[in-house]
Amino acid sequence: MEIHRFASPAEFAPLRARPEQGAIDIVDQTRLPQSLVTRRLATVLDAADAIRSMQVRGAPLIGVTAAYGLAIALRADPTEYHLRASRALLLATRPTAVNLRWALDRCERVALAVPEPSRAAAVWNEADAIAAEDVAINRAIGEHGLRLIRELAVGSRPVNVLTHCNAGALATLGYGTATAPIYLAHAAGVAVHVWVSETRPRLQGARLTTWELHAHGVPHTLIVDAASATIMQHGKVDIVLVGADRVAVNGDVCNKIGTYEKALAARDNAVPMYAAVPSPSIDWTLPDGSRIPIEERDREEVLGAAGSDPSQPQGTVVFNPGFDVTPARLLTGIITERGVCKPTALRTLFPG
Ligand code: MRU
């Protein structure tokens, strides 16, 4: 396994646009941490495949990849028919992260506002803008979250942060969302230590979050998902920071499966828990989280996760939801690019 070191998350990008080639290069996240390999996405089918297969994943990165995917599609064929078909193809890749629909809607509006010959360039520029905005959003979330971490710092004792899945630099174009406050704290000399829950069955915590924390030199410890409650009970967690795939207007937060359990444990142990939520992850059409579409994934992910030998009788029935919804009442707050608010008060930061 190669060892990677990055001085700052800004040095690392899981997606790079190659406008001269009319393509994008992505880090194939299914290969991490064993190998850091890139894949060129040169067609809309490539982009859809990369999202579906989770070579790119994480709500913001899915949105940016889809935006470039639409631009790439329009270079091949700028007609409205192809625009609509490509949008549908990309939208169908993964159902839960609303950033995908948000980015596609935004790019579609831009495409339809200009004549066919200008469409590909206009949408490419829009994808660049979405990517640049994501970097700025990450940074702002990081600054707001850093204040929360500073408040918890006592002397030289590290602030213990628990995170789940990967809401990091690998899931975005910048510092990550849940990880941005951690990286900024680390850079500012505020001692932080991160508990990383492994995130069965795809192991985004174990494979990806540990990889990037290691690459950035942030102290961390890997735990199995089920250890989260006990370490909170033993006073080893000062704050829980997680990401979000879709947030309803009332502050219900949909994120990687297991987030809800962490919120229950955090509440029972009086540990503050925040979701880091970039505004493109808010679904303003949903009053609450009950109608958020939850991706149901392949049974093989669960059957294979424990190793190559089958760990259950043949034919065992599996249910594998990829996400869950944490009720707003269990969260201490939501960190957005516009500041920190009570989960139920998103409209005060985004009056609409
Ligand atoms: O299935 P994944 O790996 O795409 O799920 C990712 C998450 O649940 C993240 O927490 C979320 O997308 C936020 S990423 C900034």
mmCIF file of C-alpha atoms and ligand atoms in Angstrom:
data_model
loop_
_atom_site.group_PDB
_atom_site.id
_atom_site.type_symbol
_atom_site.label_atom_id
_atom_site.label_comp_id
_atom_site.label_asym_id
_atom_site.label_seq_id
_atom_site.Cartn_x
_atom_site.Cartn_y
_atom_site.Cartn_z
ATOM 1 C CA MET A 1 0.000 0.000 0.000
ATOM 2 C CA GLU A 2 1.379 3.425 -0.931
ATOM 3 C CA ILE A 3 1.615 6.070 1.791
ATOM 4 C CA HIS A 4 0.399 9.545 0.812
ATOM 5 C CA ARG A 5 0.997 12.873 2.541
ATOM 6 C CA PHE A 6 -0.736 16.167 1.788
ATOM 7 C CA ALA A 7 0.214 19.389 3.543
ATOM 8 C CA SER A 8 -3.356 20.667 3.233
ATOM 9 C CA PRO A 9 -6.644 19.378 1.788
ATOM 10 C CA ALA A 10 -6.382 22.166 -0.778
ATOM 11 C CA GLU A 11 -3.510 20.215 -2.360
ATOM 12 C CA PHE A 12 -5.683 17.224 -2.994
ATOM 13 C CA ALA A 13 -8.662 16.970 -5.312
ATOM 14 C CA PRO A 14 -10.680 13.829 -6.049
ATOM 15 C CA LEU A 15 -11.761 15.386 -9.374
ATOM 16 C CA ARG A 16 -9.856 17.486 -11.876
ATOM 17 C CA ALA A 17 -11.432 19.081 -14.926
ATOM 18 C CA ARG A 18 -9.515 18.682 -18.212
ATOM 19 C CA PRO A 19 -11.289 21.195 -20.438
ATOM 20 C CA GLU A 20 -8.806 20.810 -23.274
ATOM 21 C CA GLN A 21 -9.634 17.083 -23.385
ATOM 22 C CA GLY A 22 -13.344 17.633 -22.772
ATOM 23 C CA ALA A 23 -13.068 15.190 -19.880
ATOM 24 C CA ILE A 24 -12.564 14.960 -16.138
ATOM 25 C CA ASP A 25 -10.117 12.839 -14.164
ATOM 26 C CA ILE A 26 -11.401 11.305 -10.946
ATOM 27 C CA VAL A 27 -9.732 9.376 -8.164
ATOM 28 C CA ASP A 28 -11.221 5.891 -8.215
ATOM 29 C CA GLN A 29 -12.316 5.672 -4.587
ATOM 30 C CA THR A 30 -13.097 1.978 -4.836
ATOM 31 C CA ARG A 31 -9.321 1.420 -5.090
ATOM 32 C CA LEU A 32 -8.398 3.381 -1.963
ATOM 33 C CA PRO A 33 -6.542 2.972 0.299
ATOM 34 C CA GLN A 34 -4.567 0.304 -1.606
ATOM 35 C CA SER A 35 -3.900 2.468 -4.675
ATOM 36 C CA LEU A 36 -4.355 6.095 -5.636
ATOM 37 C CA VAL A 37 -5.412 5.704 -9.258
ATOM 38 C CA THR A 38 -7.301 8.068 -11.495
ATOM 39 C CA ARG A 39 -9.853 7.335 -14.185
ATOM 40 C CA ARG A 40 -10.655 9.599 -17.109
ATOM 41 C CA LEU A 41 -14.364 10.218 -17.680
ATOM 42 C CA ALA A 42 -14.757 11.186 -21.331
ATOM 43 C CA THR A 43 -18.409 10.349 -21.985
ATOM 44 C CA VAL A 44 -21.666 10.805 -20.119
ATOM 45 C CA LEU A 45 -21.827 7.021 -19.776
ATOM 46 C CA ASP A 46 -18.428 7.105 -18.027
ATOM 47 C CA ALA A 47 -19.701 9.775 -15.627
ATOM 48 C CA ALA A 48 -22.870 7.831 -14.831
ATOM 49 C CA ASP A 49 -20.885 4.648 -14.336
ATOM 50 C CA ALA A 50 -18.393 6.348 -11.987
ATOM 51 C CA ILE A 51 -21.204 7.668 -9.787
ATOM 52 C CA ARG A 52 -23.200 4.425 -9.827
ATOM 53 C CA SER A 53 -20.173 2.275 -8.995
ATOM 54 C CA MET A 54 -19.117 4.717 -6.249
ATOM 55 C CA GLN A 55 -15.753 5.472 -7.820
ATOM 56 C CA VAL A 56 -16.895 8.970 -6.957
ATOM 57 C CA ARG A 57 -19.182 9.295 -3.961
ATOM 58 C CA GLY A 58 -20.200 11.763 -1.278
ATOM 59 C CA ALA A 59 -23.059 14.173 -1.951
ATOM 60 C CA PRO A 60 -21.130 17.267 -3.169
ATOM 61 C CA LEU A 61 -18.750 15.293 -5.371
ATOM 62 C CA ILE A 62 -21.624 13.372 -6.943
ATOM 63 C CA GLY A 63 -23.224 16.719 -7.871
ATOM 64 C CA VAL A 64 -20.052 18.147 -9.391
ATOM 65 C CA THR A 65 -19.349 14.953 -11.354
ATOM 66 C CA ALA A 66 -22.877 14.982 -12.754
ATOM 67 C CA ALA A 67 -22.534 18.643 -13.781
ATOM 68 C CA TYR A 68 -19.381 17.919 -15.760
ATOM 69 C CA GLY A 69 -21.030 14.748 -17.069
ATOM 70 C CA LEU A 70 -23.821 16.847 -18.559
ATOM 71 C CA ALA A 71 -21.305 19.246 -20.130
ATOM 72 C CA ILE A 72 -19.460 16.287 -21.643
ATOM 73 C CA ALA A 73 -22.754 14.945 -23.000
ATOM 74 C CA LEU A 74 -23.530 18.273 -24.668
ATOM 75 C CA ARG A 75 -20.150 18.372 -26.381
ATOM 76 C CA ALA A 76 -21.162 15.176 -28.156
ATOM 77 C CA ASP A 77 -24.718 16.274 -28.926
ATOM 78 C CA PRO A 78 -26.196 19.624 -27.815
ATOM 79 C CA THR A 79 -29.821 18.881 -28.722
ATOM 80 C CA GLU A 80 -32.553 19.203 -26.126
ATOM 81 C CA TYR A 81 -33.392 15.535 -26.598
ATOM 82 C CA HIS A 82 -29.847 14.489 -25.660
ATOM 83 C CA LEU A 83 -29.785 16.970 -22.788
ATOM 84 C CA ARG A 84 -32.935 15.443 -21.279
ATOM 85 C CA ALA A 85 -31.771 11.855 -21.845
ATOM 86 C CA SER A 86 -28.349 12.557 -20.308
ATOM 87 C CA ARG A 87 -29.907 14.315 -17.347
ATOM 88 C CA ALA A 88 -32.190 11.318 -16.750
ATOM 89 C CA LEU A 89 -29.278 8.902 -17.046
ATOM 90 C CA LEU A 90 -27.208 10.818 -14.488
ATOM 91 C CA LEU A 91 -30.134 11.400 -12.139
ATOM 92 C CA ALA A 92 -30.898 7.686 -12.005
ATOM 93 C CA THR A 93 -27.433 6.753 -10.752
ATOM 94 C CA ARG A 94 -28.012 7.265 -7.021
ATOM 95 C CA PRO A 95 -31.259 8.344 -5.375
ATOM 96 C CA THR A 96 -30.478 9.854 -1.978
ATOM 97 C CA ALA A 97 -28.022 12.769 -2.240
ATOM 98 C CA VAL A 98 -30.059 15.749 -3.416
ATOM 99 C CA ASN A 99 -26.914 17.527 -4.651
ATOM 100 C CA LEU A 100 -27.231 15.375 -7.777
ATOM 101 C CA ARG A 101 -30.661 16.745 -8.724
ATOM 102 C CA TRP A 102 -29.682 20.243 -7.619
ATOM 103 C CA ALA A 103 -26.594 20.318 -9.870
ATOM 104 C CA LEU A 104 -28.422 18.801 -12.848
ATOM 105 C CA ASP A 105 -31.339 21.232 -12.549
ATOM 106 C CA ARG A 106 -28.952 24.156 -12.387
ATOM 107 C CA CYS A 107 -27.003 22.993 -15.437
ATOM 108 C CA GLU A 108 -30.138 22.180 -17.395
ATOM 109 C CA ARG A 109 -31.462 25.718 -16.842
ATOM 110 C CA VAL A 110 -28.177 27.151 -18.099
ATOM 111 C CA ALA A 111 -28.168 24.879 -21.162
ATOM 112 C CA LEU A 112 -31.721 25.734 -22.170
ATOM 113 C CA ALA A 113 -31.052 29.468 -21.887
ATOM 114 C CA VAL A 114 -28.493 29.453 -24.728
ATOM 115 C CA PRO A 115 -28.486 28.255 -28.341
ATOM 116 C CA GLU A 116 -27.322 24.709 -29.070
ATOM 117 C CA PRO A 117 -23.763 25.583 -30.210
ATOM 118 C CA SER A 118 -23.065 27.371 -26.894
ATOM 119 C CA ARG A 119 -24.565 24.744 -24.598
ATOM 120 C CA ALA A 120 -21.546 22.575 -23.842
ATOM 121 C CA ALA A 121 -19.316 25.551 -22.972
ATOM 122 C CA ALA A 122 -22.034 27.187 -20.866
ATOM 123 C CA VAL A 123 -22.629 24.023 -18.850
ATOM 124 C CA TRP A 124 -18.894 23.408 -18.493
ATOM 125 C CA ASN A 125 -18.565 26.908 -17.003
ATOM 126 C CA GLU A 126 -21.476 26.171 -14.689
ATOM 127 C CA ALA A 127 -19.806 22.952 -13.529
ATOM 128 C CA ASP A 128 -16.621 24.959 -12.861
ATOM 129 C CA ALA A 129 -18.713 27.423 -10.839
ATOM 130 C CA ILE A 130 -20.361 24.647 -8.804
ATOM 131 C CA ALA A 131 -16.918 23.173 -8.100
ATOM 132 C CA ALA A 132 -15.498 26.545 -7.028
ATOM 133 C CA GLU A 133 -18.523 27.241 -4.842
ATOM 134 C CA ASP A 134 -18.070 23.873 -3.160
ATOM 135 C CA VAL A 135 -14.517 24.816 -2.158
ATOM 136 C CA ALA A 136 -15.771 28.093 -0.669
ATOM 137 C CA ILE A 137 -18.673 26.370 1.101
ATOM 138 C CA ASN A 138 -16.317 23.814 2.651
ATOM 139 C CA ARG A 139 -14.073 26.587 3.863
ATOM 140 C CA ALA A 140 -16.939 28.517 5.427
ATOM 141 C CA ILE A 141 -18.341 25.396 7.129
ATOM 142 C CA GLY A 142 -14.828 24.784 8.413
ATOM 143 C CA GLU A 143 -14.564 28.268 9.938
ATOM 144 C CA HIS A 144 -17.960 27.983 11.671
ATOM 145 C CA GLY A 145 -17.204 24.471 12.928
ATOM 146 C CA LEU A 146 -13.748 25.523 14.110
ATOM 147 C CA ARG A 147 -15.392 27.889 16.579
ATOM 148 C CA LEU A 148 -17.310 24.949 18.056
ATOM 149 C CA ILE A 149 -14.106 22.930 18.385
ATOM 150 C CA ARG A 150 -12.251 25.843 19.973
ATOM 151 C CA GLU A 151 -15.006 26.146 22.597
ATOM 152 C CA LEU A 152 -14.383 22.526 23.570
ATOM 153 C CA ALA A 153 -10.593 22.829 23.781
ATOM 154 C CA VAL A 154 -9.211 22.720 27.323
ATOM 155 C CA GLY A 155 -5.453 23.258 27.651
ATOM 156 C CA SER A 156 -3.424 20.908 25.486
ATOM 157 C CA ARG A 157 -5.885 18.013 25.750
ATOM 158 C CA PRO A 158 -7.049 17.082 22.249
ATOM 159 C CA VAL A 159 -10.667 17.668 21.371
ATOM 160 C CA ASN A 160 -12.139 14.255 20.544
ATOM 161 C CA VAL A 161 -14.337 14.300 17.471
ATOM 162 C CA LEU A 162 -16.359 11.304 16.323
ATOM 163 C CA THR A 163 -17.212 11.117 12.633
ATOM 164 C CA HIS A 164 -18.987 8.558 10.486
ATOM 165 C CA CYS A 165 -18.608 7.552 6.831
ATOM 166 C CA ASN A 166 -16.554 9.979 4.760
ATOM 167 C CA ALA A 167 -17.700 13.574 4.603
ATOM 168 C CA GLY A 168 -14.158 14.601 3.854
ATOM 169 C CA ALA A 169 -11.944 16.004 1.139
ATOM 170 C CA LEU A 170 -12.669 12.848 -0.871
ATOM 171 C CA ALA A 171 -16.384 13.655 -0.897
ATOM 172 C CA THR A 172 -15.992 17.270 -2.030
ATOM 173 C CA LEU A 173 -13.728 19.622 -3.944
ATOM 174 C CA GLY A 174 -12.226 21.199 -0.831
ATOM 175 C CA TYR A 175 -11.807 20.515 2.871
ATOM 176 C CA GLY A 176 -14.822 18.263 3.147
ATOM 177 C CA THR A 177 -17.833 19.191 5.217
ATOM 178 C CA ALA A 178 -17.664 17.320 8.531
ATOM 179 C CA THR A 179 -13.870 17.227 8.234
ATOM 180 C CA ALA A 180 -13.384 20.920 7.398
ATOM 181 C CA PRO A 181 -13.518 22.080 11.052
ATOM 182 C CA ILE A 182 -11.095 19.270 11.922
ATOM 183 C CA TYR A 183 -8.572 20.246 9.239
ATOM 184 C CA LEU A 184 -8.802 23.930 10.140
ATOM 185 C CA ALA A 185 -8.372 23.133 13.844
ATOM 186 C CA HIS A 186 -5.364 20.967 13.079
ATOM 187 C CA ALA A 187 -3.852 23.714 10.902
ATOM 188 C CA ALA A 188 -4.515 26.321 13.624
ATOM 189 C CA GLY A 189 -2.681 24.253 16.243
ATOM 190 C CA VAL A 190 -5.813 23.233 18.149
ATOM 191 C CA ALA A 191 -5.162 19.597 19.131
ATOM 192 C CA VAL A 192 -7.792 17.269 17.679
ATOM 193 C CA HIS A 193 -8.186 13.525 17.707
ATOM 194 C CA VAL A 194 -10.769 11.839 15.491
ATOM 195 C CA TRP A 195 -12.683 8.649 16.221
ATOM 196 C CA VAL A 196 -13.515 7.150 12.836
ATOM 197 C CA SER A 197 -16.347 4.620 12.731
ATOM 198 C CA GLU A 198 -15.694 2.095 10.034
ATOM 199 C CA THR A 199 -19.101 2.427 8.287
ATOM 200 C CA ARG A 200 -20.141 -1.050 7.289
ATOM 201 C CA PRO A 201 -20.732 -2.369 4.730
ATOM 202 C CA ARG A 202 -18.765 -0.145 2.285
ATOM 203 C CA LEU A 203 -16.244 0.939 4.932
ATOM 204 C CA GLN A 204 -15.983 4.580 3.858
ATOM 205 C CA GLY A 205 -14.717 5.396 7.356
ATOM 206 C CA ALA A 206 -12.137 2.625 7.497
ATOM 207 C CA ARG A 207 -10.945 2.936 3.896
ATOM 208 C CA LEU A 208 -11.374 6.621 3.067
ATOM 209 C CA THR A 209 -11.576 8.806 6.175
ATOM 210 C CA THR A 210 -8.579 7.123 7.803
ATOM 211 C CA TRP A 211 -6.695 7.465 4.506
ATOM 212 C CA GLU A 212 -7.265 11.180 4.216
ATOM 213 C CA LEU A 213 -6.746 11.936 7.918
ATOM 214 C CA HIS A 214 -3.493 10.008 7.724
ATOM 215 C CA ALA A 215 -2.454 11.862 4.569
ATOM 216 C CA HIS A 216 -3.076 15.174 6.341
ATOM 217 C CA GLY A 217 -1.382 14.121 9.568
ATOM 218 C CA VAL A 218 -4.478 14.330 11.796
ATOM 219 C CA PRO A 219 -4.391 11.900 14.764
ATOM 220 C CA HIS A 220 -7.219 9.382 14.572
ATOM 221 C CA THR A 221 -8.414 6.003 15.810
ATOM 222 C CA LEU A 222 -10.582 3.535 13.917
ATOM 223 C CA ILE A 223 -13.502 1.877 15.721
ATOM 224 C CA VAL A 224 -16.185 -0.574 14.662
ATOM 225 C CA ASP A 225 -19.541 1.125 14.211
ATOM 226 C CA ALA A 226 -20.974 -0.550 17.285
ATOM 227 C CA ALA A 227 -18.258 0.955 19.538
ATOM 228 C CA SER A 228 -19.563 4.512 19.115
ATOM 229 C CA ALA A 229 -22.055 4.402 21.991
ATOM 230 C CA THR A 230 -19.638 2.912 24.483
ATOM 231 C CA ILE A 231 -16.879 5.445 23.811
ATOM 232 C CA MET A 232 -19.427 8.234 24.283
ATOM 233 C CA GLN A 233 -20.579 6.615 27.534
ATOM 234 C CA HIS A 234 -16.976 6.616 28.733
ATOM 235 C CA GLY A 235 -16.484 10.320 28.063
ATOM 236 C CA LYS A 236 -14.125 9.821 25.138
ATOM 237 C CA VAL A 237 -16.074 11.959 22.642
ATOM 238 C CA ASP A 238 -16.446 15.752 22.914
ATOM 239 C CA ILE A 239 -18.405 16.319 19.708
ATOM 240 C CA VAL A 240 -19.916 14.288 16.879
ATOM 241 C CA LEU A 241 -19.577 15.763 13.382
ATOM 242 C CA VAL A 242 -21.234 14.092 10.406
ATOM 243 C CA GLY A 243 -22.130 15.015 6.845
ATOM 244 C CA ALA A 244 -25.482 14.953 5.071
ATOM 245 C CA ASP A 245 -26.921 13.676 1.820
ATOM 246 C CA ARG A 246 -30.289 15.378 2.014
ATOM 247 C CA VAL A 247 -31.754 17.631 4.677
ATOM 248 C CA ALA A 248 -35.453 18.440 4.934
ATOM 249 C CA VAL A 249 -36.761 21.912 5.734
ATOM 250 C CA ASN A 250 -37.499 20.921 9.356
ATOM 251 C CA GLY A 251 -33.858 19.887 9.885
ATOM 252 C CA ASP A 252 -34.222 16.106 9.611
ATOM 253 C CA VAL A 253 -30.850 14.923 8.311
ATOM 254 C CA CYS A 254 -30.401 11.987 5.978
ATOM 255 C CA ASN A 255 -26.857 10.642 6.026
ATOM 256 C CA LYS A 256 -24.995 7.356 5.868
ATOM 257 C CA ILE A 257 -26.653 4.415 7.593
ATOM 258 C CA GLY A 258 -25.689 4.423 11.261
ATOM 259 C CA THR A 259 -25.854 8.190 11.726
ATOM 260 C CA TYR A 260 -29.221 7.927 13.521
ATOM 261 C CA GLU A 261 -27.771 5.424 16.001
ATOM 262 C CA LYS A 262 -24.920 7.821 16.716
ATOM 263 C CA ALA A 263 -27.419 10.584 17.372
ATOM 264 C CA LEU A 264 -29.339 8.410 19.836
ATOM 265 C CA ALA A 265 -26.127 7.544 21.663
ATOM 266 C CA ALA A 266 -24.978 11.178 21.609
ATOM 267 C CA ARG A 267 -28.265 12.375 23.084
ATOM 268 C CA ASP A 268 -28.203 9.728 25.822
ATOM 269 C CA ASN A 269 -24.673 10.748 26.773
ATOM 270 C CA ALA A 270 -25.131 14.522 26.402
ATOM 271 C CA VAL A 271 -22.535 14.700 23.631
ATOM 272 C CA PRO A 272 -23.197 17.570 21.190
ATOM 273 C CA MET A 273 -23.785 16.392 17.634
ATOM 274 C CA TYR A 274 -23.768 18.557 14.513
ATOM 275 C CA ALA A 275 -24.417 17.816 10.860
ATOM 276 C CA ALA A 276 -22.264 19.780 8.426
ATOM 277 C CA VAL A 277 -24.658 20.755 5.646
ATOM 278 C CA PRO A 278 -23.738 22.681 2.510
ATOM 279 C CA SER A 279 -26.841 24.463 1.215
ATOM 280 C CA PRO A 280 -27.019 22.338 -1.976
ATOM 281 C CA SER A 281 -27.763 19.379 0.333
ATOM 282 C CA ILE A 282 -30.960 21.004 1.607
ATOM 283 C CA ASP A 283 -34.098 19.818 -0.157
ATOM 284 C CA TRP A 284 -36.453 22.787 0.145
ATOM 285 C CA THR A 285 -39.285 20.719 -1.378
ATOM 286 C CA LEU A 286 -39.438 18.338 1.588
ATOM 287 C CA PRO A 287 -41.089 19.558 4.821
ATOM 288 C CA ASP A 288 -39.617 16.643 6.801
ATOM 289 C CA GLY A 289 -37.388 13.617 6.302
ATOM 290 C CA SER A 290 -40.094 10.978 5.933
ATOM 291 C CA ARG A 291 -40.140 11.080 2.133
ATOM 292 C CA ILE A 292 -36.397 11.132 1.510
ATOM 293 C CA PRO A 293 -35.632 8.289 -0.908
ATOM 294 C CA ILE A 294 -33.298 5.835 0.800
ATOM 295 C CA GLU A 295 -30.983 3.922 -1.475
ATOM 296 C CA GLU A 296 -31.253 0.167 -1.032
ATOM 297 C CA ARG A 297 -27.997 -1.471 -1.985
ATOM 298 C CA ASP A 298 -26.891 -4.909 -3.088
ATOM 299 C CA ARG A 299 -27.038 -7.790 -0.598
ATOM 300 C CA GLU A 300 -23.526 -8.822 -1.668
ATOM 301 C CA GLU A 301 -22.095 -5.739 0.089
ATOM 302 C CA VAL A 302 -23.270 -7.124 3.420
ATOM 303 C CA LEU A 303 -22.419 -10.729 2.690
ATOM 304 C CA GLY A 304 -18.924 -9.902 1.484
ATOM 305 C CA ALA A 305 -17.947 -7.303 4.042
ATOM 306 C CA ALA A 306 -16.780 -9.745 6.691
ATOM 307 C CA GLY A 307 -14.176 -11.322 4.400
ATOM 308 C CA SER A 308 -13.999 -13.791 1.566
ATOM 309 C CA ASP A 309 -15.436 -16.765 3.480
ATOM 310 C CA PRO A 310 -19.216 -16.699 3.761
ATOM 311 C CA SER A 311 -20.077 -15.698 7.320
ATOM 312 C CA GLN A 312 -23.719 -16.703 7.111
ATOM 313 C CA PRO A 313 -25.723 -19.654 5.824
ATOM 314 C CA GLN A 314 -26.332 -19.665 2.078
ATOM 315 C CA GLY A 315 -29.516 -17.878 1.082
ATOM 316 C CA THR A 316 -29.648 -15.585 4.116
ATOM 317 C CA VAL A 317 -32.033 -12.718 3.397
ATOM 318 C CA VAL A 318 -30.355 -9.297 3.523
ATOM 319 C CA PHE A 319 -31.750 -5.765 3.819
ATOM 320 C CA ASN A 320 -29.113 -3.140 3.049
ATOM 321 C CA PRO A 321 -30.321 0.489 3.303
ATOM 322 C CA GLY A 322 -27.505 2.901 2.501
ATOM 323 C CA PHE A 323 -28.789 5.846 4.531
ATOM 324 C CA ASP A 324 -30.960 6.749 7.499
ATOM 325 C CA VAL A 325 -32.756 9.864 8.692
ATOM 326 C CA THR A 326 -31.807 11.466 12.002
ATOM 327 C CA PRO A 327 -34.728 13.455 13.422
ATOM 328 C CA ALA A 328 -33.899 17.129 13.892
ATOM 329 C CA ARG A 329 -34.665 16.902 17.626
ATOM 330 C CA LEU A 330 -31.617 14.660 18.195
ATOM 331 C CA LEU A 331 -29.124 17.110 16.716
ATOM 332 C CA THR A 332 -27.559 19.991 18.589
ATOM 333 C CA GLY A 333 -27.203 22.028 15.435
ATOM 334 C CA ILE A 334 -26.509 22.248 11.734
ATOM 335 C CA ILE A 335 -23.339 23.862 10.390
ATOM 336 C CA THR A 336 -23.891 25.532 7.045
ATOM 337 C CA GLU A 337 -21.756 27.913 5.010
ATOM 338 C CA ARG A 338 -23.857 30.754 6.454
ATOM 339 C CA GLY A 339 -23.310 29.795 10.089
ATOM 340 C CA VAL A 340 -24.544 27.393 12.753
ATOM 341 C CA CYS A 341 -28.225 27.104 13.558
ATOM 342 C CA LYS A 342 -30.676 24.927 15.448
ATOM 343 C CA PRO A 343 -31.750 22.137 13.082
ATOM 344 C CA THR A 344 -35.279 23.551 12.951
ATOM 345 C CA ALA A 345 -34.063 27.048 12.079
ATOM 346 C CA LEU A 346 -32.566 26.549 8.604
ATOM 347 C CA ARG A 347 -34.920 29.186 7.198
ATOM 348 C CA THR A 348 -33.375 31.836 9.444
ATOM 349 C CA LEU A 349 -30.065 31.342 7.593
ATOM 350 C CA PHE A 350 -31.691 30.789 4.193
ATOM 351 C CA PRO A 351 -34.831 32.961 4.096
ATOM 352 C CA GLY A 352 -35.590 31.718 0.559
HETATM 353 O O1 MRU B 1 -22.657 6.313 0.001
HETATM 354 P P1 MRU B 1 -21.728 7.501 0.083
HETATM 355 O O2 MRU B 1 -20.317 7.120 0.378
HETATM 356 O O3 MRU B 1 -21.862 8.402 -1.116
HETATM 357 O O4 MRU B 1 -22.287 8.308 1.340
HETATM 358 C C1 MRU B 1 -21.631 9.486 1.741
HETATM 359 C C2 MRU B 1 -22.213 10.109 2.939
HETATM 360 O O5 MRU B 1 -23.160 9.626 3.523
HETATM 361 C C3 MRU B 1 -21.641 11.423 3.356
HETATM 362 O O6 MRU B 1 -21.707 11.585 4.750
HETATM 363 C C4 MRU B 1 -22.414 12.568 2.686
HETATM 364 O O7 MRU B 1 -22.547 12.340 1.328
HETATM 365 C C5 MRU B 1 -21.776 13.887 2.910
HETATM 366 S S1 MRU B 1 -20.256 14.065 1.996
HETATM 367 C C6 MRU B 1 -19.694 15.647 2.299
#
